[in-house]
């Protein structure tokens, strides 16, 4: 009796199938990597060109021959941008508006999402549908109605008017993200805390809030970026130049009938982008966790 021998381990695919699959998988991975590199280069090149231009000499910015490294790098463009008369005033306006917007939007969204996810009351589904409907509307469609209402209430050219507009813009998304985190918390966690004698506020702040912290971080990033980068609402609602925020200041480099200092404008763009980049780098790990976890529950 002769023994049947084979080089292939038990349970593997038939001869010829595994190498073919490996080659297909390797080609797919290589194609995906090449596509990712191409997309990354396309995305990052404008940022690279902005930073590069900010170090160029002003007369060298519009040179027909592109230079991918500055020959005589200079910080004078940053000095020119920072010595603009209204820079620190507009920076102060941006910091105040964004900070208050962030606090208002997060606190309101947290209470609203807790109520919509942990309590059952009449009209809850209607409110959820309305939140989704408002979120789907483009911000520019709400600009004129908001302007008319705020003008009648005397809120134009005031911090509170701009803050309310930003809170209205960011609140629906924040509520929807945080609601997903509240839905993911088992009811038994609250019941256990109540059995131990905790009241509603204690359960909210000491039990639920730490569990929804990733959602708070994800919502705060969205609110920060929306308020920090907005140009249109700030320009329409603020008439006094001393009340402008940094995006409006950034656009002030383009003055009609006057040559534009592109190098200083690019330096100003780098300065304007730094707070958002730093904020994102600090919490980017929690942001990914929060966005993915918040998307699980609808």
Short mmCIF file of C-alpha atoms in Angstrom, two decimals:
data_model
loop_
_atom_site.label_atom_id
_atom_site.label_comp_id
_atom_site.label_asym_id
_atom_site.label_seq_id
_atom_site.Cartn_x
_atom_site.Cartn_y
_atom_site.Cartn_z
CA UNK A 1 0.00 0.00 0.00
CA UNK A 2 1.50 3.30 -1.01
CA UNK A 3 0.95 6.56 0.89
CA UNK A 4 -0.48 9.55 -0.93
CA UNK A 5 1.85 12.54 -0.45
CA UNK A 6 1.32 16.18 -1.38
CA UNK A 7 3.30 19.43 -0.86
CA UNK A 8 0.18 21.51 -0.16
CA UNK A 9 -1.08 21.79 3.43
CA UNK A 10 -4.53 20.52 4.23
CA UNK A 11 -7.27 23.09 3.77
CA UNK A 12 -5.47 25.32 1.25
CA UNK A 13 -6.91 26.37 -2.07
CA UNK A 14 -6.35 24.20 -5.15
CA UNK A 15 -3.00 24.38 -6.88
CA UNK A 16 -2.68 27.58 -8.94
CA UNK A 17 -5.52 29.46 -7.20
CA UNK A 18 -3.49 30.91 -4.28
CA UNK A 19 -0.73 32.54 -6.38
CA UNK A 20 -3.35 34.05 -8.67
CA UNK A 21 -5.21 35.50 -5.70
CA UNK A 22 -1.97 36.80 -4.25
CA UNK A 23 -1.06 38.48 -7.53
CA UNK A 24 -4.53 40.06 -7.75
CA UNK A 25 -4.34 41.21 -4.13
CA UNK A 26 -0.86 42.66 -4.70
CA UNK A 27 -2.02 44.50 -7.85
CA UNK A 28 -5.08 45.82 -6.01
CA UNK A 29 -2.95 47.01 -3.09
CA UNK A 30 -0.41 48.62 -5.43
CA UNK A 31 -3.16 50.38 -7.38
CA UNK A 32 -4.77 51.61 -4.16
CA UNK A 33 -1.46 52.94 -2.87
CA UNK A 34 -0.72 54.74 -6.14
CA UNK A 35 -4.21 56.27 -6.16
CA UNK A 36 -3.79 57.37 -2.52
CA UNK A 37 -0.43 58.97 -3.32
CA UNK A 38 -1.84 60.82 -6.34
CA UNK A 39 -4.84 62.11 -4.35
CA UNK A 40 -2.56 63.15 -1.47
CA UNK A 41 -0.24 65.05 -3.82
CA UNK A 42 -3.18 66.82 -5.49
CA UNK A 43 -4.61 67.73 -2.07
CA UNK A 44 -1.38 68.87 -0.44
CA UNK A 45 0.18 70.75 -3.37
CA UNK A 46 -1.91 73.96 -2.92
CA UNK A 47 -0.96 73.99 0.79
CA UNK A 48 2.69 73.51 -0.11
CA UNK A 49 2.49 76.30 -2.71
CA UNK A 50 0.84 78.63 -0.18
CA UNK A 51 3.63 78.06 2.36
CA UNK A 52 6.30 78.32 -0.35
CA UNK A 53 4.90 81.61 -1.68
CA UNK A 54 4.80 83.07 1.82
CA UNK A 55 8.62 82.87 1.94
CA UNK A 56 9.24 84.28 -1.56
CA UNK A 57 10.25 87.81 -2.40
CA UNK A 58 7.18 89.83 -3.58
CA UNK A 59 8.64 90.47 -7.04
CA UNK A 60 9.30 86.75 -7.48
CA UNK A 61 5.76 85.51 -6.76
CA UNK A 62 4.37 85.95 -10.29
CA UNK A 63 7.48 84.65 -12.04
CA UNK A 64 6.54 82.69 -15.17
CA UNK A 65 9.12 80.02 -14.32
CA UNK A 66 7.89 78.09 -11.29
CA UNK A 67 10.28 77.68 -8.37
CA UNK A 68 9.59 74.78 -6.06
CA UNK A 69 12.10 76.00 -3.47
CA UNK A 70 12.57 79.68 -2.55
CA UNK A 71 15.97 81.02 -3.61
CA UNK A 72 16.07 83.83 -1.06
CA UNK A 73 13.57 82.91 1.67
CA UNK A 74 12.40 85.82 3.77
CA UNK A 75 10.11 86.37 6.77
CA UNK A 76 9.31 89.92 5.65
CA UNK A 77 5.93 88.79 4.28
CA UNK A 78 4.93 87.59 7.75
CA UNK A 79 6.07 90.90 9.21
CA UNK A 80 3.96 92.75 6.61
CA UNK A 81 0.92 90.60 7.42
CA UNK A 82 1.24 90.91 11.19
CA UNK A 83 1.73 94.68 11.05
CA UNK A 84 -1.59 95.24 9.29
CA UNK A 85 -3.50 97.80 11.36
CA UNK A 86 -6.51 95.62 12.19
CA UNK A 87 -4.85 92.19 12.51
CA UNK A 88 -4.86 91.88 16.30
CA UNK A 89 -8.32 93.46 16.56
CA UNK A 90 -9.73 90.97 14.05
CA UNK A 91 -7.85 88.13 15.77
CA UNK A 92 -9.46 89.10 19.07
CA UNK A 93 -12.88 89.13 17.39
CA UNK A 94 -12.33 85.66 15.94
CA UNK A 95 -11.16 84.22 19.26
CA UNK A 96 -14.16 85.65 21.16
CA UNK A 97 -16.74 84.58 18.59
CA UNK A 98 -15.32 81.08 18.08
CA UNK A 99 -14.81 80.38 21.79
CA UNK A 100 -18.33 81.44 22.80
CA UNK A 101 -19.84 79.64 19.80
CA UNK A 102 -18.00 76.47 20.78
CA UNK A 103 -19.25 76.57 24.38
CA UNK A 104 -22.84 77.44 23.44
CA UNK A 105 -23.08 74.85 20.66
CA UNK A 106 -21.58 72.00 22.71
CA UNK A 107 -23.62 72.64 25.86
CA UNK A 108 -26.90 73.03 23.96
CA UNK A 109 -26.17 70.02 21.75
CA UNK A 110 -25.34 67.85 24.74
CA UNK A 111 -28.57 68.64 26.58
CA UNK A 112 -30.66 68.37 23.42
CA UNK A 113 -29.13 65.04 22.36
CA UNK A 114 -29.55 63.66 25.90
CA UNK A 115 -33.22 64.62 25.91
CA UNK A 116 -33.84 63.21 22.43
CA UNK A 117 -32.11 59.90 23.17
CA UNK A 118 -32.93 59.16 26.83
CA UNK A 119 -36.52 60.44 27.13
CA UNK A 120 -39.72 59.57 25.30
CA UNK A 121 -42.09 62.48 24.72
CA UNK A 122 -44.64 63.57 22.14
CA UNK A 123 -43.11 65.24 19.07
CA UNK A 124 -39.64 63.70 19.52
CA UNK A 125 -39.59 62.18 16.04
CA UNK A 126 -40.82 65.43 14.48
CA UNK A 127 -37.96 67.30 16.16
CA UNK A 128 -35.43 64.75 14.85
CA UNK A 129 -36.78 65.10 11.32
CA UNK A 130 -36.64 68.89 11.56
CA UNK A 131 -33.04 68.75 12.77
CA UNK A 132 -32.11 66.59 9.78
CA UNK A 133 -34.01 68.88 7.39
CA UNK A 134 -32.22 71.99 8.72
CA UNK A 135 -28.87 70.20 8.47
CA UNK A 136 -29.51 69.44 4.79
CA UNK A 137 -30.24 73.07 3.90
CA UNK A 138 -27.29 75.07 2.52
CA UNK A 139 -26.13 77.83 4.82
CA UNK A 140 -26.48 80.47 2.12
CA UNK A 141 -30.21 79.69 1.86
CA UNK A 142 -30.64 80.73 5.50
CA UNK A 143 -28.49 83.84 5.23
CA UNK A 144 -31.15 86.32 4.07
CA UNK A 145 -33.86 85.18 6.56
CA UNK A 146 -31.31 85.33 9.37
CA UNK A 147 -30.17 88.78 8.26
CA UNK A 148 -33.76 90.11 8.26
CA UNK A 149 -34.56 88.65 11.69
CA UNK A 150 -31.31 89.80 13.27
CA UNK A 151 -31.69 93.26 11.72
CA UNK A 152 -35.16 93.60 13.28
CA UNK A 153 -33.78 92.44 16.64
CA UNK A 154 -30.83 94.85 16.45
CA UNK A 155 -28.25 92.05 16.57
CA UNK A 156 -26.25 93.02 13.48
CA UNK A 157 -22.70 94.28 14.01
CA UNK A 158 -22.65 92.66 17.46
CA UNK A 159 -20.80 89.60 18.73
CA UNK A 160 -24.02 87.99 19.95
CA UNK A 161 -25.62 88.12 16.48
CA UNK A 162 -22.67 86.40 14.83
CA UNK A 163 -22.44 83.87 17.66
CA UNK A 164 -26.14 82.98 17.37
CA UNK A 165 -25.78 82.55 13.60
CA UNK A 166 -22.85 80.15 14.08
CA UNK A 167 -24.64 78.22 16.83
CA UNK A 168 -27.66 77.80 14.53
CA UNK A 169 -25.31 76.58 11.80
CA UNK A 170 -23.46 73.98 13.87
CA UNK A 171 -26.13 72.83 16.33
CA UNK A 172 -28.00 70.28 14.12
CA UNK A 173 -24.83 68.35 13.25
CA UNK A 174 -23.63 68.40 16.86
CA UNK A 175 -26.98 67.12 18.15
CA UNK A 176 -27.03 64.31 15.63
CA UNK A 177 -23.47 63.17 16.40
CA UNK A 178 -23.91 63.26 20.19
CA UNK A 179 -27.26 61.49 19.97
CA UNK A 180 -25.48 58.49 18.50
CA UNK A 181 -23.20 58.32 21.54
CA UNK A 182 -26.09 58.60 23.99
CA UNK A 183 -27.96 55.80 22.18
CA UNK A 184 -24.89 53.57 22.49
CA UNK A 185 -24.89 53.82 26.31
CA UNK A 186 -26.90 50.98 27.92
CA UNK A 187 -29.83 52.07 30.04
CA UNK A 188 -28.52 49.80 32.81
CA UNK A 189 -25.60 52.19 33.39
CA UNK A 190 -27.98 55.00 34.38
CA UNK A 191 -30.12 52.64 36.45
CA UNK A 192 -27.08 51.38 38.36
CA UNK A 193 -26.04 54.96 39.18
CA UNK A 194 -29.59 55.79 40.32
CA UNK A 195 -29.65 52.72 42.56
CA UNK A 196 -26.45 54.04 44.18
CA UNK A 197 -28.26 57.28 45.00
CA UNK A 198 -27.18 59.53 42.11
CA UNK A 199 -29.67 62.17 41.01
CA UNK A 200 -30.30 63.25 37.40
CA UNK A 201 -27.51 65.86 37.32
CA UNK A 202 -25.00 63.48 38.86
CA UNK A 203 -25.86 60.82 36.29
CA UNK A 204 -25.51 63.38 33.52
CA UNK A 205 -22.16 64.87 34.50
CA UNK A 206 -20.39 61.95 36.19
CA UNK A 207 -21.73 58.98 34.23
CA UNK A 208 -22.99 60.01 30.80
CA UNK A 209 -20.70 62.93 30.00
CA UNK A 210 -17.41 60.91 30.21
CA UNK A 211 -18.94 58.27 27.94
CA UNK A 212 -19.97 60.78 25.25
CA UNK A 213 -16.69 62.74 25.44
CA UNK A 214 -15.49 61.51 21.98
CA UNK A 215 -18.73 62.84 20.50
CA UNK A 216 -18.18 66.15 22.26
CA UNK A 217 -14.70 66.36 20.75
CA UNK A 218 -15.95 65.53 17.24
CA UNK A 219 -18.70 68.13 17.50
CA UNK A 220 -16.33 70.75 18.90
CA UNK A 221 -13.97 70.28 15.94
CA UNK A 222 -16.81 70.77 13.49
CA UNK A 223 -18.06 73.86 15.33
CA UNK A 224 -14.55 75.30 15.58
CA UNK A 225 -13.77 74.87 11.88
CA UNK A 226 -17.19 76.16 10.77
CA UNK A 227 -16.91 79.32 12.89
CA UNK A 228 -13.19 79.92 12.34
CA UNK A 229 -13.28 79.62 8.55
CA UNK A 230 -16.55 81.42 7.85
CA UNK A 231 -16.27 84.51 5.69
CA UNK A 232 -19.75 85.11 4.29
CA UNK A 233 -21.79 85.40 7.50
CA UNK A 234 -19.14 87.52 9.22
CA UNK A 235 -18.91 89.87 6.24
CA UNK A 236 -22.70 90.25 5.93
CA UNK A 237 -23.50 90.58 9.65
CA UNK A 238 -20.58 92.86 10.61
CA UNK A 239 -20.48 96.33 9.07
CA UNK A 240 -17.78 97.91 11.21
CA UNK A 241 -14.25 96.93 10.12
CA UNK A 242 -13.16 96.75 13.75
CA UNK A 243 -15.75 93.97 14.24
CA UNK A 244 -14.55 91.83 11.34
CA UNK A 245 -13.11 88.38 11.97
CA UNK A 246 -9.89 86.99 10.49
CA UNK A 247 -11.43 85.52 7.28
CA UNK A 248 -12.70 88.99 6.35
CA UNK A 249 -9.31 90.47 7.26
CA UNK A 250 -7.69 87.91 4.96
CA UNK A 251 -9.83 89.07 2.05
CA UNK A 252 -8.88 92.71 2.74
CA UNK A 253 -5.53 92.14 0.98
CA UNK A 254 -7.39 92.32 -2.35
CA UNK A 255 -8.19 96.02 -2.66
CA UNK A 256 -9.85 97.19 -5.93
CA UNK A 257 -7.63 99.25 -8.28
CA UNK A 258 -4.54 98.46 -6.20
CA UNK A 259 -1.84 95.80 -6.73
CA UNK A 260 -2.28 92.77 -4.49
CA UNK A 261 0.60 91.75 -2.27
CA UNK A 262 0.26 88.03 -2.92
CA UNK A 263 3.28 87.09 -0.81
CA UNK A 264 1.89 88.87 2.27
CA UNK A 265 -1.54 87.39 1.56
CA UNK A 266 -0.07 83.89 1.51
CA UNK A 267 1.79 84.60 4.75
CA UNK A 268 -1.49 85.80 6.25
CA UNK A 269 -3.17 82.60 5.01
CA UNK A 270 -0.53 80.49 6.78
CA UNK A 271 -1.03 82.47 10.00
CA UNK A 272 -4.79 82.10 9.67
CA UNK A 273 -4.54 78.33 9.10
CA UNK A 274 -2.23 77.56 12.01
CA UNK A 275 -4.80 77.57 14.87
CA UNK A 276 -7.11 75.16 13.02
CA UNK A 277 -4.21 72.85 12.11
CA UNK A 278 -2.85 72.84 15.67
CA UNK A 279 -6.32 72.22 17.12
CA UNK A 280 -6.86 69.35 14.70
CA UNK A 281 -3.47 67.76 15.41
CA UNK A 282 -4.10 67.84 19.16
CA UNK A 283 -7.39 65.96 19.01
CA UNK A 284 -7.25 64.15 15.66
CA UNK A 285 -7.14 60.68 17.26
CA UNK A 286 -10.25 61.37 19.32
CA UNK A 287 -11.89 62.96 16.28
CA UNK A 288 -11.59 59.78 14.19
CA UNK A 289 -12.92 57.69 17.08
CA UNK A 290 -15.78 60.08 17.68
CA UNK A 291 -16.85 60.37 14.05
CA UNK A 292 -16.79 56.59 13.49
CA UNK A 293 -18.58 55.79 16.75
CA UNK A 294 -21.19 58.48 16.19
CA UNK A 295 -21.96 57.11 12.76
CA UNK A 296 -22.93 53.70 14.13
CA UNK A 297 -26.21 54.80 15.64
CA UNK A 298 -28.77 56.76 13.63
#
